[in-house]
PDB file of C-alpha atoms in Angstrom:
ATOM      1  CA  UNK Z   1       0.000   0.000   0.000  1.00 46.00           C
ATOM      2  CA  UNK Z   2       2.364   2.578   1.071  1.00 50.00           C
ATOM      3  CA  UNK Z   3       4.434   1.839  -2.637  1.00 53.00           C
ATOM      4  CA  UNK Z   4       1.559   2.585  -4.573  1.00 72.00           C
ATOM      5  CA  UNK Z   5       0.997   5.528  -2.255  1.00 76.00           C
ATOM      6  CA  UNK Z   6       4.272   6.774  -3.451  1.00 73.00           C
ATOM      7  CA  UNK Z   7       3.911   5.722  -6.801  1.00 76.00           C
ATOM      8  CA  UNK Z   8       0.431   7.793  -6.757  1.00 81.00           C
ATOM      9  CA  UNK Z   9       2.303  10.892  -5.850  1.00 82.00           C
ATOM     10  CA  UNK Z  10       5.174  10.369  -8.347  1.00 80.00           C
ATOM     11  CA  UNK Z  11       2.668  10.115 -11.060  1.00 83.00           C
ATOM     12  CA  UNK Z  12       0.524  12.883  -9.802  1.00 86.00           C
ATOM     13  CA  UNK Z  13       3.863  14.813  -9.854  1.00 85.00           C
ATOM     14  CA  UNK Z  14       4.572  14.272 -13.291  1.00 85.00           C
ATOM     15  CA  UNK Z  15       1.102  15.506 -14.411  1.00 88.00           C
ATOM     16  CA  UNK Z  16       0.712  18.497 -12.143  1.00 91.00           C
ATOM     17  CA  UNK Z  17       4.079  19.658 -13.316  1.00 87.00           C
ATOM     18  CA  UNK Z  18       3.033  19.497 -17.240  1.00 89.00           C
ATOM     19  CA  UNK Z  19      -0.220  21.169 -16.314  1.00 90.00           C
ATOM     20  CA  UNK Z  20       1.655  24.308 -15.122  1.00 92.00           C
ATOM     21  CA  UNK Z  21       4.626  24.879 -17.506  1.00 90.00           C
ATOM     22  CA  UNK Z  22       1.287  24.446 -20.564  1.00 90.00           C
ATOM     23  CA  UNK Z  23      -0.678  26.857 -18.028  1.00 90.00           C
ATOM     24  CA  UNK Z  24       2.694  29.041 -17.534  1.00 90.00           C
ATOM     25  CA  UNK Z  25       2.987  28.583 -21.803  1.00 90.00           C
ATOM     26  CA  UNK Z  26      -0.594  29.934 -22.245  1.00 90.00           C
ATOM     27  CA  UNK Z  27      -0.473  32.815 -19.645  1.00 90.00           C
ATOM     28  CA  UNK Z  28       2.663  33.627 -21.484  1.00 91.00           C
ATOM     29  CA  UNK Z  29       1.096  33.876 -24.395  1.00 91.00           C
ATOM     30  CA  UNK Z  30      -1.028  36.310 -23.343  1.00 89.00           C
ATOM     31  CA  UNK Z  31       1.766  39.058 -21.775  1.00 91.00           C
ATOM     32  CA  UNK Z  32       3.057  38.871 -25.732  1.00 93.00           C
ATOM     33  CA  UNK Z  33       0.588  42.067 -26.417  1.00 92.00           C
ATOM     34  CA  UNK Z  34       2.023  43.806 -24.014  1.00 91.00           C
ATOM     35  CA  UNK Z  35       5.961  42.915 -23.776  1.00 93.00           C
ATOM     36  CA  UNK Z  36       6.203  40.624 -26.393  1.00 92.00           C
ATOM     37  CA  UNK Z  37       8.123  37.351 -26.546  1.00 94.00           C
ATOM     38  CA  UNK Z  38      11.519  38.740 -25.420  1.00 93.00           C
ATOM     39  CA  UNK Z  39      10.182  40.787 -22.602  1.00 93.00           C
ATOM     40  CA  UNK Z  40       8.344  37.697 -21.545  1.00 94.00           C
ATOM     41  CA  UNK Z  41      11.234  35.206 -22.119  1.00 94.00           C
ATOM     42  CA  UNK Z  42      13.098  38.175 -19.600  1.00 93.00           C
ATOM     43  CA  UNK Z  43      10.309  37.846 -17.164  1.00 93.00           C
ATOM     44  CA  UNK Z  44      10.092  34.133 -16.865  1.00 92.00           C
ATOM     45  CA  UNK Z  45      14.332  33.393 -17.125  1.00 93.00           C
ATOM     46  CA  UNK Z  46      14.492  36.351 -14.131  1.00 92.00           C
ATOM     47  CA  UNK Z  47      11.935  35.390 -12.041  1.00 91.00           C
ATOM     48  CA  UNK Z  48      12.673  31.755 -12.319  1.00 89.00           C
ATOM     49  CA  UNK Z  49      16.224  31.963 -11.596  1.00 91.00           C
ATOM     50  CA  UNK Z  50      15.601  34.128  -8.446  1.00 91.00           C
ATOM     51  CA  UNK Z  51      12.854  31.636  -7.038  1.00 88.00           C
ATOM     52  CA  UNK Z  52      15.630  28.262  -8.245  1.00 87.00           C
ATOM     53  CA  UNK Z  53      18.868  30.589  -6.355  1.00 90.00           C
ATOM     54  CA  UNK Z  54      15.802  31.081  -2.847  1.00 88.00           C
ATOM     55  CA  UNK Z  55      15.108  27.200  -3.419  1.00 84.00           C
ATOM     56  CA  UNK Z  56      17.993  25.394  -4.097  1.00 82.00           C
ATOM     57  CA  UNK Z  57      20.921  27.574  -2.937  1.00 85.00           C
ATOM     58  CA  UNK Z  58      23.665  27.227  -5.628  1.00 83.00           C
ATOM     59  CA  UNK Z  59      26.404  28.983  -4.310  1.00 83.00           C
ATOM     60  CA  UNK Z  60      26.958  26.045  -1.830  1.00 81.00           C
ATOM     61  CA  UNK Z  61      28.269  23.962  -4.429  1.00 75.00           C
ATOM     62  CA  UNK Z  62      29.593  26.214  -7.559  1.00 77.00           C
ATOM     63  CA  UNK Z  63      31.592  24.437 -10.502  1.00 73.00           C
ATOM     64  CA  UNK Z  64      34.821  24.785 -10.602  1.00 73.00           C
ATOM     65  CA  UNK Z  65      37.280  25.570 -13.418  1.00 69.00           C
ATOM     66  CA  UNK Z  66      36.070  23.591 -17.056  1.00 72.00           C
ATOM     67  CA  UNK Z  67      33.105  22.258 -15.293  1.00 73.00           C
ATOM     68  CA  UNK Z  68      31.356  25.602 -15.852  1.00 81.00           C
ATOM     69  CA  UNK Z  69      32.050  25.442 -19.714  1.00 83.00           C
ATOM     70  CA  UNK Z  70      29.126  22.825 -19.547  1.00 82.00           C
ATOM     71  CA  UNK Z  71      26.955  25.157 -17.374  1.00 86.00           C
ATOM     72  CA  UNK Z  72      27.477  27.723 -19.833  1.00 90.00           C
ATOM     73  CA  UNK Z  73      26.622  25.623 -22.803  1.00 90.00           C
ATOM     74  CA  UNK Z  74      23.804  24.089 -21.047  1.00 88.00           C
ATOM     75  CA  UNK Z  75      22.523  28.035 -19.563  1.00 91.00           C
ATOM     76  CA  UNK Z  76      22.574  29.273 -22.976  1.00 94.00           C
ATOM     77  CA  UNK Z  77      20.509  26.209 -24.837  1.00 92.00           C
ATOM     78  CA  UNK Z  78      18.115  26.446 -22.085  1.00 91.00           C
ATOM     79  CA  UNK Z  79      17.506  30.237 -22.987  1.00 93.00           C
ATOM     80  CA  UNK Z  80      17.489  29.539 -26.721  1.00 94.00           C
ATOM     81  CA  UNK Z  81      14.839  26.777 -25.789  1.00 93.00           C
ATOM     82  CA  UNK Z  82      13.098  29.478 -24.214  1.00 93.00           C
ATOM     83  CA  UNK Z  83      12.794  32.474 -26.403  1.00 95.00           C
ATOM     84  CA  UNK Z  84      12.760  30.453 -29.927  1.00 96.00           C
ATOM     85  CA  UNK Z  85       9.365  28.349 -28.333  1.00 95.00           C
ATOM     86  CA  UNK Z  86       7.930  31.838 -27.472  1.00 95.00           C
ATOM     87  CA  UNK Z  87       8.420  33.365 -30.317  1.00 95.00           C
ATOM     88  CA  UNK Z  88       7.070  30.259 -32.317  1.00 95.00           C
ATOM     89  CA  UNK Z  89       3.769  30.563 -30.006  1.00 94.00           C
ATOM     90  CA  UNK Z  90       3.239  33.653 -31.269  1.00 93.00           C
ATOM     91  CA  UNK Z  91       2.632  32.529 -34.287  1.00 92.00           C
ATOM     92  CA  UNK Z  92       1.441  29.184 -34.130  1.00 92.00           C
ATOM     93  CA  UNK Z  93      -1.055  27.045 -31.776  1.00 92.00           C
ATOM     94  CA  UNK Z  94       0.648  25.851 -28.211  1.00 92.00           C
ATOM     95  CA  UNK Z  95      -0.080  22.141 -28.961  1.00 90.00           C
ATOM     96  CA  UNK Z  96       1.199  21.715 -32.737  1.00 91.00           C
ATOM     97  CA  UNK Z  97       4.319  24.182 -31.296  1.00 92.00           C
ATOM     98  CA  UNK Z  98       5.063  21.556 -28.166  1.00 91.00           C
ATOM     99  CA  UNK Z  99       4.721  18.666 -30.489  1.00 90.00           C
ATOM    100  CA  UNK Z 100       7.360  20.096 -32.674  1.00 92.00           C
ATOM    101  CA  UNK Z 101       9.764  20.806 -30.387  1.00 91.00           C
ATOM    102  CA  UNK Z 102       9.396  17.683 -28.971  1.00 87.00           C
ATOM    103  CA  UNK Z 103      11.121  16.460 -31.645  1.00 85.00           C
ATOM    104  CA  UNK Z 104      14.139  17.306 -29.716  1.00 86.00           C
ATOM    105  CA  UNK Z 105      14.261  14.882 -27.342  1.00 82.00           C
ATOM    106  CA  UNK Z 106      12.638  12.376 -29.044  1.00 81.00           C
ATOM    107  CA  UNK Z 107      15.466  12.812 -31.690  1.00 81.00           C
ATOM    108  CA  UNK Z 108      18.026  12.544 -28.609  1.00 79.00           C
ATOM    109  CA  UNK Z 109      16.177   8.780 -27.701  1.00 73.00           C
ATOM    110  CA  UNK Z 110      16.665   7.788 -31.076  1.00 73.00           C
ATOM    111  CA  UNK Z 111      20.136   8.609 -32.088  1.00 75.00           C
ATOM    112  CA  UNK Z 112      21.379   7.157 -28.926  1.00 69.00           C
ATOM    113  CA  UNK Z 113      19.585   3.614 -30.321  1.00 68.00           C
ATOM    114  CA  UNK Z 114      20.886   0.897 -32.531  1.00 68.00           C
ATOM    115  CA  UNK Z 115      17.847  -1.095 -32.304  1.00 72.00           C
ATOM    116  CA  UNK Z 116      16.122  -1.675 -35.491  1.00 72.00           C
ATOM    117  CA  UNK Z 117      12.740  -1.829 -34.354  1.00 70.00           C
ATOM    118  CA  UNK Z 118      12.938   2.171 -33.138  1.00 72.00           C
ATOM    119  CA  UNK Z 119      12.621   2.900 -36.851  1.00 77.00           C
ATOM    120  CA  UNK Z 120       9.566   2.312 -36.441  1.00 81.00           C
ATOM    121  CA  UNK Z 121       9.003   5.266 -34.136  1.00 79.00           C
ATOM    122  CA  UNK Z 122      11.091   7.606 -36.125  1.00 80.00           C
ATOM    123  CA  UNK Z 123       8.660   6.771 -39.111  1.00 85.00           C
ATOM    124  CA  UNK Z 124       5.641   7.958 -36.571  1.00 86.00           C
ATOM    125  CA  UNK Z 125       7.616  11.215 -35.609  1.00 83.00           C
ATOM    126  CA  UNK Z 126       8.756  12.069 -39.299  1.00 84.00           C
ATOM    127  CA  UNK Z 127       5.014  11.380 -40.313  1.00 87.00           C
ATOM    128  CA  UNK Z 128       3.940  13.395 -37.602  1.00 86.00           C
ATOM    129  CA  UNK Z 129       5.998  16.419 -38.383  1.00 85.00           C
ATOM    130  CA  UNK Z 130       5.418  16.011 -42.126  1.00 83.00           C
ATOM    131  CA  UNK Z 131       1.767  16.424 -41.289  1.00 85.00           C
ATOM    132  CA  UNK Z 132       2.260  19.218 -38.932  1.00 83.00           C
ATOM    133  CA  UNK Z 133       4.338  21.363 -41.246  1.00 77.00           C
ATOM    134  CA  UNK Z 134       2.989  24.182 -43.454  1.00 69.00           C
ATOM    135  CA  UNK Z 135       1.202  23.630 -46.537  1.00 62.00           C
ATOM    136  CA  UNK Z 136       3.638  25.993 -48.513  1.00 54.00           C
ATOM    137  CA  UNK Z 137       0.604  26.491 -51.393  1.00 53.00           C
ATOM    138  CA  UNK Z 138      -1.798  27.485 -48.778  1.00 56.00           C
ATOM    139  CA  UNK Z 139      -2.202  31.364 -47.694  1.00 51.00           C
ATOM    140  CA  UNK Z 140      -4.259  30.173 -44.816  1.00 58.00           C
ATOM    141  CA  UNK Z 141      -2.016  27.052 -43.814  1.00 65.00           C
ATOM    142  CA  UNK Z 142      -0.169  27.153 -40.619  1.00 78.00           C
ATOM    143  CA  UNK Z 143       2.837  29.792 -40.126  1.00 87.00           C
ATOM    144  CA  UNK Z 144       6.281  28.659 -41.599  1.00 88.00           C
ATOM    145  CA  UNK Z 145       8.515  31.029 -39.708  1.00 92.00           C
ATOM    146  CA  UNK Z 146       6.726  29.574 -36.355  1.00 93.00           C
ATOM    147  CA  UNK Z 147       7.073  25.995 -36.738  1.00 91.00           C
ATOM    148  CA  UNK Z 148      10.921  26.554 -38.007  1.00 93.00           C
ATOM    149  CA  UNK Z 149      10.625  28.209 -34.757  1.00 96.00           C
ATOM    150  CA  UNK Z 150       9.277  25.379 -32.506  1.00 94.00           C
ATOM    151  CA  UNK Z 151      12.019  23.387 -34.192  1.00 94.00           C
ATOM    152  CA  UNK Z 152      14.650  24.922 -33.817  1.00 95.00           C
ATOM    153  CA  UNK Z 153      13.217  25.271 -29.513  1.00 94.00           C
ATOM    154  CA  UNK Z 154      13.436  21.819 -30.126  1.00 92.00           C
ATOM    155  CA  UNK Z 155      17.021  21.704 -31.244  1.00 93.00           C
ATOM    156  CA  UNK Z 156      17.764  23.720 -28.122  1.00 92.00           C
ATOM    157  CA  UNK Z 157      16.359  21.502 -26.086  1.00 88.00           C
ATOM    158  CA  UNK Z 158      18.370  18.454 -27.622  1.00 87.00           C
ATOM    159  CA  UNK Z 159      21.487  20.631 -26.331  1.00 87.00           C
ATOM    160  CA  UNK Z 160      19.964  21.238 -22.726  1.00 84.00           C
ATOM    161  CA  UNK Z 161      19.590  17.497 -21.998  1.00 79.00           C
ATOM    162  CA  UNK Z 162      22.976  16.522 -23.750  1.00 80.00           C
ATOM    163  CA  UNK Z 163      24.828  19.152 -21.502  1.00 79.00           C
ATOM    164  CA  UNK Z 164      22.312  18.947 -19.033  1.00 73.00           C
ATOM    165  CA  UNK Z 165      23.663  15.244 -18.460  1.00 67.00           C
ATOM    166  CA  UNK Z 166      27.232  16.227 -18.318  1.00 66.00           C
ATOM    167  CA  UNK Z 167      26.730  18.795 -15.764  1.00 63.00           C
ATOM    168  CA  UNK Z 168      24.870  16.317 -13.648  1.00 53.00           C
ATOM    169  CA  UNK Z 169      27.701  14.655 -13.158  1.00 54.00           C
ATOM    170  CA  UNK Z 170      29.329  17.580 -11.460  1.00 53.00           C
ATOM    171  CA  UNK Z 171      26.235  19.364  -9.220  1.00 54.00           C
ATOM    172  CA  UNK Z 172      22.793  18.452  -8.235  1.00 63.00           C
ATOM    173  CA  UNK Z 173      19.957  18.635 -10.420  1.00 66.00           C
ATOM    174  CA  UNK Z 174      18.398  21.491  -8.516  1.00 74.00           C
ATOM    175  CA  UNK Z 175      21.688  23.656  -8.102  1.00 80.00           C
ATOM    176  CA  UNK Z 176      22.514  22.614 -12.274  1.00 80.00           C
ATOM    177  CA  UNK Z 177      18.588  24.016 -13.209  1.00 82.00           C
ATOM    178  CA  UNK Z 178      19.440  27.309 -10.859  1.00 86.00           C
ATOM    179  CA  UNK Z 179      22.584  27.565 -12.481  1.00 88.00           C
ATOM    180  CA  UNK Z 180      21.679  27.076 -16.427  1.00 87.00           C
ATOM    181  CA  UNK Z 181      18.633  29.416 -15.547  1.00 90.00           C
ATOM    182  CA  UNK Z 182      21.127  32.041 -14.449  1.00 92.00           C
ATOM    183  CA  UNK Z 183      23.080  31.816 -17.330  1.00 93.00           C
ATOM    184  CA  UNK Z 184      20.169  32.074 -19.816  1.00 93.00           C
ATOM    185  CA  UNK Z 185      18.337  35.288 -17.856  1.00 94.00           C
ATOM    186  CA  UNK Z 186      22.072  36.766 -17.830  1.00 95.00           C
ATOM    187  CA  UNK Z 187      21.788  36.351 -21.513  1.00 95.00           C
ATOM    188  CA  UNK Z 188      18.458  37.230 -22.207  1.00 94.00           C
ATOM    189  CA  UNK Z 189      16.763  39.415 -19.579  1.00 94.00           C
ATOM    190  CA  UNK Z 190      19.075  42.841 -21.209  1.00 94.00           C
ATOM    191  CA  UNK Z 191      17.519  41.465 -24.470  1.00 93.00           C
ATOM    192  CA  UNK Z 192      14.236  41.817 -23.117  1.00 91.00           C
ATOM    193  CA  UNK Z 193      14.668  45.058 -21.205  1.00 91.00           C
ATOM    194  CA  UNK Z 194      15.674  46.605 -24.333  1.00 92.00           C
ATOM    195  CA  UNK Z 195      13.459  45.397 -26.376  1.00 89.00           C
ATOM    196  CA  UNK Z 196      10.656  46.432 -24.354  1.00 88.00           C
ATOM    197  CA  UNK Z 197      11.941  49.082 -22.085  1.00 84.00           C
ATOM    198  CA  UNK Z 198       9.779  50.120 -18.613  1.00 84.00           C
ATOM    199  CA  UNK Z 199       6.850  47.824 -20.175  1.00 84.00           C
ATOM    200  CA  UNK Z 200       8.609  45.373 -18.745  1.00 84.00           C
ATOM    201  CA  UNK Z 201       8.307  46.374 -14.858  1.00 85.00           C
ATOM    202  CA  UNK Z 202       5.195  48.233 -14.923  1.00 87.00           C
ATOM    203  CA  UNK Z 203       2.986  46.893 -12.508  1.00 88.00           C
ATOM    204  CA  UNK Z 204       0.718  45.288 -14.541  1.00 85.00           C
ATOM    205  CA  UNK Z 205       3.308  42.718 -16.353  1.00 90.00           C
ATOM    206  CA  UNK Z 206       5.466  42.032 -13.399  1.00 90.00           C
ATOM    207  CA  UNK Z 207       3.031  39.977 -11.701  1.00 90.00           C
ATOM    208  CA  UNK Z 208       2.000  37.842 -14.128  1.00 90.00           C
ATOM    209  CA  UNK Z 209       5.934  37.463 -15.041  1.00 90.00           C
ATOM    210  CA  UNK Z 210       6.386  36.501 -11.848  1.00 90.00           C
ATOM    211  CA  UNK Z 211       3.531  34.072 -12.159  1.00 91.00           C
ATOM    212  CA  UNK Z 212       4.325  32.503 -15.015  1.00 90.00           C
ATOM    213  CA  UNK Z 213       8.401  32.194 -13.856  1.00 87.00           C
ATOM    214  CA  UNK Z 214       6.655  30.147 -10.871  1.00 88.00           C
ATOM    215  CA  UNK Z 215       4.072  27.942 -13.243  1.00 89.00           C
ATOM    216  CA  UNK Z 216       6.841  27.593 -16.594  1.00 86.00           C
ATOM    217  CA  UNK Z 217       9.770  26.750 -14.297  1.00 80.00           C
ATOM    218  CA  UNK Z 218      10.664  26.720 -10.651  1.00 77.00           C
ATOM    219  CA  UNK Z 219       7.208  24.383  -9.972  1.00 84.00           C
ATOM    220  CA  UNK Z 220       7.514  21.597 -12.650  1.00 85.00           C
ATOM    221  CA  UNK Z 221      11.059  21.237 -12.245  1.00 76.00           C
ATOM    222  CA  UNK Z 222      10.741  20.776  -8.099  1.00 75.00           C
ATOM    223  CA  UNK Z 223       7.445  18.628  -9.104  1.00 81.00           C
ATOM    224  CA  UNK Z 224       9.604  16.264 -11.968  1.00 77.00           C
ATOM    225  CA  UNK Z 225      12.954  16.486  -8.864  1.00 71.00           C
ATOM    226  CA  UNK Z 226       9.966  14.297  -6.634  1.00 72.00           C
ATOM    227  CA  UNK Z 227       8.541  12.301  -9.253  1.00 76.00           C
ATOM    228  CA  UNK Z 228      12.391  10.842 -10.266  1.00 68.00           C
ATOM    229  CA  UNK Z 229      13.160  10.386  -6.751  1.00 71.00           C
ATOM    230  CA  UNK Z 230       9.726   8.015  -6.653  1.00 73.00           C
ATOM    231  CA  UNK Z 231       9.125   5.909 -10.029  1.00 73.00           C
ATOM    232  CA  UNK Z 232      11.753   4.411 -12.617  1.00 72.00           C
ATOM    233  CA  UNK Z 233      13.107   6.969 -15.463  1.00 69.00           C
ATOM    234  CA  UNK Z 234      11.248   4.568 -18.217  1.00 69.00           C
ATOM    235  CA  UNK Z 235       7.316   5.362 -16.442  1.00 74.00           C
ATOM    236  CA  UNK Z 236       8.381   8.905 -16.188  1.00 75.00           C
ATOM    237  CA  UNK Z 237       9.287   9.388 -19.993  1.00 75.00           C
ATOM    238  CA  UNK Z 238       6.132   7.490 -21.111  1.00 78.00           C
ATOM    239  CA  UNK Z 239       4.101  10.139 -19.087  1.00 80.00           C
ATOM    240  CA  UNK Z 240       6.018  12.724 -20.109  1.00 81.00           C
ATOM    241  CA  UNK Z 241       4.858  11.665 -23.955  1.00 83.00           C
ATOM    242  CA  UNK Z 242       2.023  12.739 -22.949  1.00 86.00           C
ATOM    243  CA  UNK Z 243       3.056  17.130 -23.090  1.00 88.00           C
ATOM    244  CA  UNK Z 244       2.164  17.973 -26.475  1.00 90.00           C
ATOM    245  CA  UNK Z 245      -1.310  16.321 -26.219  1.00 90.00           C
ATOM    246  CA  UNK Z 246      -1.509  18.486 -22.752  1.00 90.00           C
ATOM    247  CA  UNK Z 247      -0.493  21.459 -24.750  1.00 91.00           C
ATOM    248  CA  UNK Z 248      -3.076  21.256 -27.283  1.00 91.00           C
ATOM    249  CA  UNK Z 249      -6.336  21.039 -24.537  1.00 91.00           C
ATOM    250  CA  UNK Z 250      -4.264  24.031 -22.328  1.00 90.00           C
ATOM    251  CA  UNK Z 251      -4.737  25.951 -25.770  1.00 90.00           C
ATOM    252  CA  UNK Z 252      -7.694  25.180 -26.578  1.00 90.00           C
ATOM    253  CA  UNK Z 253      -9.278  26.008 -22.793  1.00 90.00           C
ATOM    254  CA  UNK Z 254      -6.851  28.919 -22.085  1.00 89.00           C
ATOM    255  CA  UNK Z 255      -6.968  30.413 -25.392  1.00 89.00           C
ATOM    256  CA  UNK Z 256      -9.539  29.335 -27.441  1.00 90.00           C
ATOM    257  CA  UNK Z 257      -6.799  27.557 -30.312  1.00 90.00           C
ATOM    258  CA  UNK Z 258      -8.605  25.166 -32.276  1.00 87.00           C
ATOM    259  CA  UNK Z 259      -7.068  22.324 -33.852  1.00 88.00           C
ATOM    260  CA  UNK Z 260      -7.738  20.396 -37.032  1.00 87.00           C
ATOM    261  CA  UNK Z 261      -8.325  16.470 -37.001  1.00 90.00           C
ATOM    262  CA  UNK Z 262      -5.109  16.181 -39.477  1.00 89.00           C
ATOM    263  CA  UNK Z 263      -3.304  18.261 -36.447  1.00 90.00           C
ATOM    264  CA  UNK Z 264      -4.302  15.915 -33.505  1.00 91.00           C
ATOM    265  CA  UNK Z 265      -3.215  13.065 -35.771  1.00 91.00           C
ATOM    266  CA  UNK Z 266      -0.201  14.442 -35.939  1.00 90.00           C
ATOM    267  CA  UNK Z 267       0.084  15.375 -32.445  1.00 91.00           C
ATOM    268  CA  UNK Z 268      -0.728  11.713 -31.285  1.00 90.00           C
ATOM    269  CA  UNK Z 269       1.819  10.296 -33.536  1.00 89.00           C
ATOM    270  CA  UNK Z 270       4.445  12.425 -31.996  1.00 87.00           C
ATOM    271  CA  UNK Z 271       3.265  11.033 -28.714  1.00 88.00           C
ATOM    272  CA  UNK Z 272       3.162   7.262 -30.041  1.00 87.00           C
ATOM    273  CA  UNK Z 273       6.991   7.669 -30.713  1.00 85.00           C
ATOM    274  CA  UNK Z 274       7.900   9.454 -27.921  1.00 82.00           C
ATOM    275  CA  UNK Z 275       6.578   6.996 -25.873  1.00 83.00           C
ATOM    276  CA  UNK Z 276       7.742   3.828 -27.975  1.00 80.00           C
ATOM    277  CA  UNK Z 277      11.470   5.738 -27.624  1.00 74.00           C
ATOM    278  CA  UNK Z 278      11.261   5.899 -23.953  1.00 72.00           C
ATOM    279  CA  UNK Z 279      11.430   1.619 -23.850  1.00 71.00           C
ATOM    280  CA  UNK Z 280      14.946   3.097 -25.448  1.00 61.00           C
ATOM    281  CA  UNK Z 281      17.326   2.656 -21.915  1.00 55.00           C
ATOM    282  CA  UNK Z 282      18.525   6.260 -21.394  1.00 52.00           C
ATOM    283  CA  UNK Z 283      17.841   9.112 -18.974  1.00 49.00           C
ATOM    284  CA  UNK Z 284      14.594  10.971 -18.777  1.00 49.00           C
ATOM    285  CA  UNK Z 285      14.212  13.946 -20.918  1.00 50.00           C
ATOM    286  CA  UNK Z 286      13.674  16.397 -17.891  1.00 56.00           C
ATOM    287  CA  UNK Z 287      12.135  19.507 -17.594  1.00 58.00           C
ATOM    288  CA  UNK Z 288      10.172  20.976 -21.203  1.00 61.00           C
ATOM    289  CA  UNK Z 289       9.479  24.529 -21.595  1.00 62.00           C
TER     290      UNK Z 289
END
């Protein structure tokens, strides 16, 4: 009893944190109006990286020497996984964006697998983006620039798990999150600020930047930290399959974004191979965006 008790909780983990970074993704969305998607990449990396410093207290543990090299590397893909998925949103709907950069991960599963029968689930993703990709003959057809976008978030967040893994080696995951998330708002929040100038602390935008710091990042990630610590890495990838499908129904109740029949095919065969990659044996994909 008290196993599946725990189990419950790990589970519940997993889907609680998804819920809030889509939430944190759709409340997002709707500070673009007013500070766009660099002022509201700014908002989450700063906020977020002040609530992971409060939680997890970094500076008891820094790298040392080449060690931060990886931090660096893995600071800076986590903001380009940031900024390049907001500024895909913009254009496209939060479901078919998630979806497409989950081909980052899923791409990360694969690569690291010389079983033939994963070809298999690399036929369901490519079929899956192929179907979610721009009809380039259609005026009304989905946005090119933004799913180029959601790709290339995707590429980013290839990089943040792939250095993301090396600099677990050397830190904690909590201080390696607060650390990356550093990097990236050290990047990115001057971006942001001149971009979008006092817009971005008037009081009407810096609560809901703080809000959606808490929802996109510092909750999930302490959420997915109890989850690992509770159920095997294989369970938690399978649920974690389960984000771009989560995406579509938090845009579709948040902010109205309908999807196509052809799209939520294509959504649920980028979930089929994501979760027929995760009976791959590697390490869980971590936190999304």
């Amino acid at each position: 009893m008290q196993i599946n008790r725990v189990l419950l909780t790990a589970i519940a983990s997993v889907l609680l944190a998804m819920v809030t970074i889509q939430s944190g993704a759709s409340l997002a969305k709707q500070l673009f109006p007013l500070v766009g998607p660099e002022g509201t990449t700014a908002l989450r990396l700063g906020f977020a990286a002040a609530v992971l410093w409060v939680v997890f207290r970094p500076w008891r543990a820094l790298p040392q020497g080449r060690d931060w090299r990886s931090i660096i590397v893995y600071g800076l893909c986590l903001g380009g996984m940031n900024i390049l998925f907001y500024m895909a949103i913009e254009r496209i709907p939060l479901g078919i964006a998630v979806a497409l950069e989950f081909t980052g991960p899923l791409a990360v599963a694969l690569f690291s697998s010389k079983r033939k029968s994963d070809l298999l689930w690399v036929a369901c993703a490519i079929a899956g983006i192929v179907l979610l990709l721009p009809d380039l003959s259609s005026t009304q057809g989905l946005d090119l620039i933004g799913a180029l976008l959601a790709l290339g978030a995707g590429a980013c967040w290839a990089g943040y798990i792939l250095f993301g893994t090396r600099t677990g080696k050397q830190a904690s995951g909590g201080i390696t999150v607060a650390l990356g998330m550093t990097v990236a708002a050290i990047v990115l929040v001057p971006i942001g600020a001149v971009s979008q100038g006092l817009a971005l602390i008037s009081w009407e935008v810096l609560p809901l930047g703080l809000l959606v710091g808490v929802l996109s990042s510092a909750l999930p990630y302490s959420l997915e930290m109890v989850a690992l610590r509770n159920m095997p890495t294989q369970a938690f990838s399978v649920l974690m399959s389960l984000e771009p499908a989560i995406a579509a129904l938090a845009g579709f109740i948040i902010l109205n974004e309908y999807l196509s029949l052809l799209q939520w095919a294509a959504i649920g065969l980028v979930i089929v191979a994501s979760i027929g990659s995760s009976f791959t044996p590697k390490k869980a994909v971590g936190m999304s965006v």
